[in-house]
C-alpha positions as a printed NumPy array, in Angstrom:
array([[ -61.564,  120.825, -110.233],
       [ -58.255,  122.607, -109.809],
       [ -55.051,  120.98 , -111.382],
       [ -52.319,  120.754, -108.851],
       [ -48.522,  121.617, -109.95 ],
       [ -47.589,  118.006, -111.52 ],
       [ -50.737,  118.214, -114.05 ],
       [ -52.857,  115.822, -112.105],
       [ -56.211,  116.388, -110.696],
       [ -56.489,  117.564, -106.794],
       [ -59.693,  115.755, -106.177],
       [ -59.2  ,  113.416, -103.009],
       [ -61.936,  111.036, -105.097],
       [ -59.96 ,  110.054, -107.904],
       [ -58.103,  107.148, -107.735],
       [ -55.711,  107.862, -110.878],
       [ -52.334,  109.085, -110.151],
       [ -51.323,  110.897, -113.181],
       [ -47.764,  112.791, -113.649],
       [ -44.676,  112.795, -115.155],
       [ -43.033,  110.395, -112.227],
       [ -43.122,  107.007, -114.075],
       [ -43.604,  105.048, -110.616],
       [ -46.853,  106.889, -110.357],
       [ -48.091,  106.05 , -113.969],
       [ -47.692,  102.635, -112.742],
       [ -50.76 ,  103.248, -110.326],
       [ -52.855,  104.669, -112.873],
       [ -54.859,  101.502, -113.089],
       [ -56.481,  100.56 , -110.015],
       [ -57.855,   97.503, -111.39 ],
       [ -54.703,   96.279, -112.659],
       [ -52.625,   97.206, -109.139],
       [ -55.651,   95.412, -107.808],
       [ -55.194,   92.101, -109.537],
       [ -51.433,   92.258, -108.713],
       [ -52.13 ,   92.135, -105.354],
       [ -55.213,   89.78 , -105.793],
       [ -53.69 ,   86.828, -107.731],
       [ -51.237,   85.635, -105.352],
       [ -54.374,   85.225, -103.086],
       [ -56.364,   83.392, -105.294],
       [ -53.778,   81.114, -106.384],
       [ -53.091,   80.138, -102.694],
       [ -56.8  ,   79.93 , -102.184],
       [ -57.258,   77.761, -104.96 ],
       [ -54.352,   75.815, -103.743],
       [ -55.472,   75.646, -100.088],
       [ -58.784,   74.103, -101.683],
       [ -57.43 ,   71.679, -103.973],
       [ -55.37 ,   70.643, -100.929],
       [ -58.538,   70.111,  -98.658],
       [ -60.213,   68.213, -101.37 ],
       [ -57.135,   65.94 , -101.842],
       [ -56.786,   65.78 ,  -98.181],
       [ -60.676,   64.347,  -97.995],
       [ -60.09 ,   61.931, -100.683],
       [ -57.223,   60.473,  -99.197],
       [ -59.51 ,   60.63 ,  -95.635],
       [ -62.223,   58.644,  -97.884],
       [ -59.807,   56.302,  -99.393],
       [ -58.488,   55.512,  -95.747],
       [ -61.683,   54.89 ,  -94.377],
       [ -62.516,   52.687,  -97.388],
       [ -59.353,   50.552,  -96.522],
       [ -59.814,   50.632,  -92.744],
       [ -63.172,   49.23 ,  -93.22 ],
       [ -62.788,   47.061,  -95.979],
       [ -61.692,   43.218,  -95.883],
       [ -58.235,   43.662,  -97.177],
       [ -57.403,   45.411,  -94.092],
       [ -59.055,   42.804,  -92.179],
       [ -56.969,   40.11 ,  -94.146],
       [ -53.696,   42.085,  -93.46 ],
       [ -54.17 ,   42.203,  -89.828],
       [ -55.092,   38.383,  -89.184],
       [ -52.253,   37.583,  -91.311],
       [ -49.726,   39.85 ,  -88.861],
       [ -51.579,   38.353,  -85.974],
       [ -51.057,   34.856,  -87.026],
       [ -47.07 ,   35.231,  -88.054],
       [ -47.16 ,   37.014,  -84.208],
       [ -48.727,   33.666,  -82.836],
       [ -46.524,   31.02 ,  -84.661],
       [ -43.414,   33.323,  -83.53 ],
       [ -44.604,   33.214,  -79.88 ],
       [ -45.354,   29.349,  -80.434],
       [ -41.828,   28.857,  -81.576],
       [ -40.341,   31.126,  -78.486],
       [ -42.259,   28.929,  -76.073],
       [ -41.062,   25.596,  -77.995],
       [ -37.502,   26.729,  -77.863],
       [ -37.96 ,   27.628,  -74.017],
       [ -39.248,   24.178,  -73.156],
       [ -36.202,   22.559,  -75.171],
       [ -34.257,   24.715,  -73.465],
       [ -35.533,   23.81 ,  -70.406],
       [ -35.696,   20.054,  -71.062],
       [ -32.054,   20.124,  -72.291],
       [ -30.879,   21.871,  -69.14 ],
       [ -32.928,   19.589,  -66.83 ],
       [ -31.594,   16.415,  -69.006],
       [ -27.991,   17.735,  -67.752],
       [ -29.057,   18.184,  -64.375],
       [ -30.309,   14.532,  -64.167],
       [ -27.018,   13.492,  -66.194],
       [ -25.039,   15.274,  -63.628],
       [ -26.692,   13.752,  -60.985],
       [ -26.768,   10.116,  -62.205],
       [ -22.816,   10.597,  -62.62 ],
       [ -22.152,   12.09 ,  -59.314],
       [ -24.005,    9.059,  -57.566],
       [ -22.432,    6.39 ,  -59.628],
       [ -19.328,    7.933,  -58.679],
       [ -20.223,    8.099,  -54.957],
       [ -21.145,    4.391,  -55.309],
       [ -17.961,    3.741,  -56.99 ],
       [ -16.046,    5.941,  -54.382],
       [ -17.685,    3.807,  -51.104],
       [ -16.865,    0.416,  -53.132],
       [ -13.471,    1.501,  -53.39 ],
       [ -13.3  ,    2.024,  -49.379],
       [ -15.659,   -0.552,  -48.354],
       [ -14.716,   -3.567,  -50.979],
       [ -16.981,   -6.509,  -50.755],
       [ -18.629,   -5.928,  -47.755],
       [ -20.767,   -3.269,  -49.565],
       [ -24.031,   -4.567,  -51.015],
       [ -24.513,   -4.543,  -55.02 ],
       [ -26.74 ,   -2.362,  -56.08 ],
       [ -28.143,   -3.227,  -58.806],
       [ -29.997,   -0.159,  -60.173],
       [ -27.099,    1.279,  -60.915],
       [ -25.595,   -1.541,  -63.235],
       [ -28.404,   -0.855,  -65.431],
       [ -27.97 ,    0.793,  -68.813],
       [ -30.068,    4.096,  -68.122],
       [ -27.449,    4.723,  -65.015],
       [ -24.336,    3.83 ,  -66.716],
       [ -25.17 ,    5.566,  -69.966],
       [ -26.064,    8.81 ,  -68.249],
       [ -29.842,    8.698,  -69.553],
       [ -32.812,    8.39 ,  -66.848],
       [ -35.159,    5.604,  -67.603]])
């Protein structure tokens, strides 16, 4: 093989680069060069496989949890609390409605008693007595 001016071989099949240039000497060992490029890729592939295995493991754990009795118990407990809350809201709504109706009835009783009193003041003794108005529930503002 003929030598070139730098003292290296001029064969195109040779992977070794020899010469006085230090940068070219770095490429003299193709396996070393290949390993420098391959190492990060191998690390990345290994990490990806570990991550994939970890994800599969977590997916298996989630599946086991979802199909187990513990998950069922938790969901039942949550649903039970929602039902209790709904019942409380319904009771509060009923109590509020009852309080509103009671206030309306009291206002109607007061208006009726007031109207009878006004008419009694205008007509006087000619107006017949209404015994229902004199009974305690009407006087106290509570319906019987």
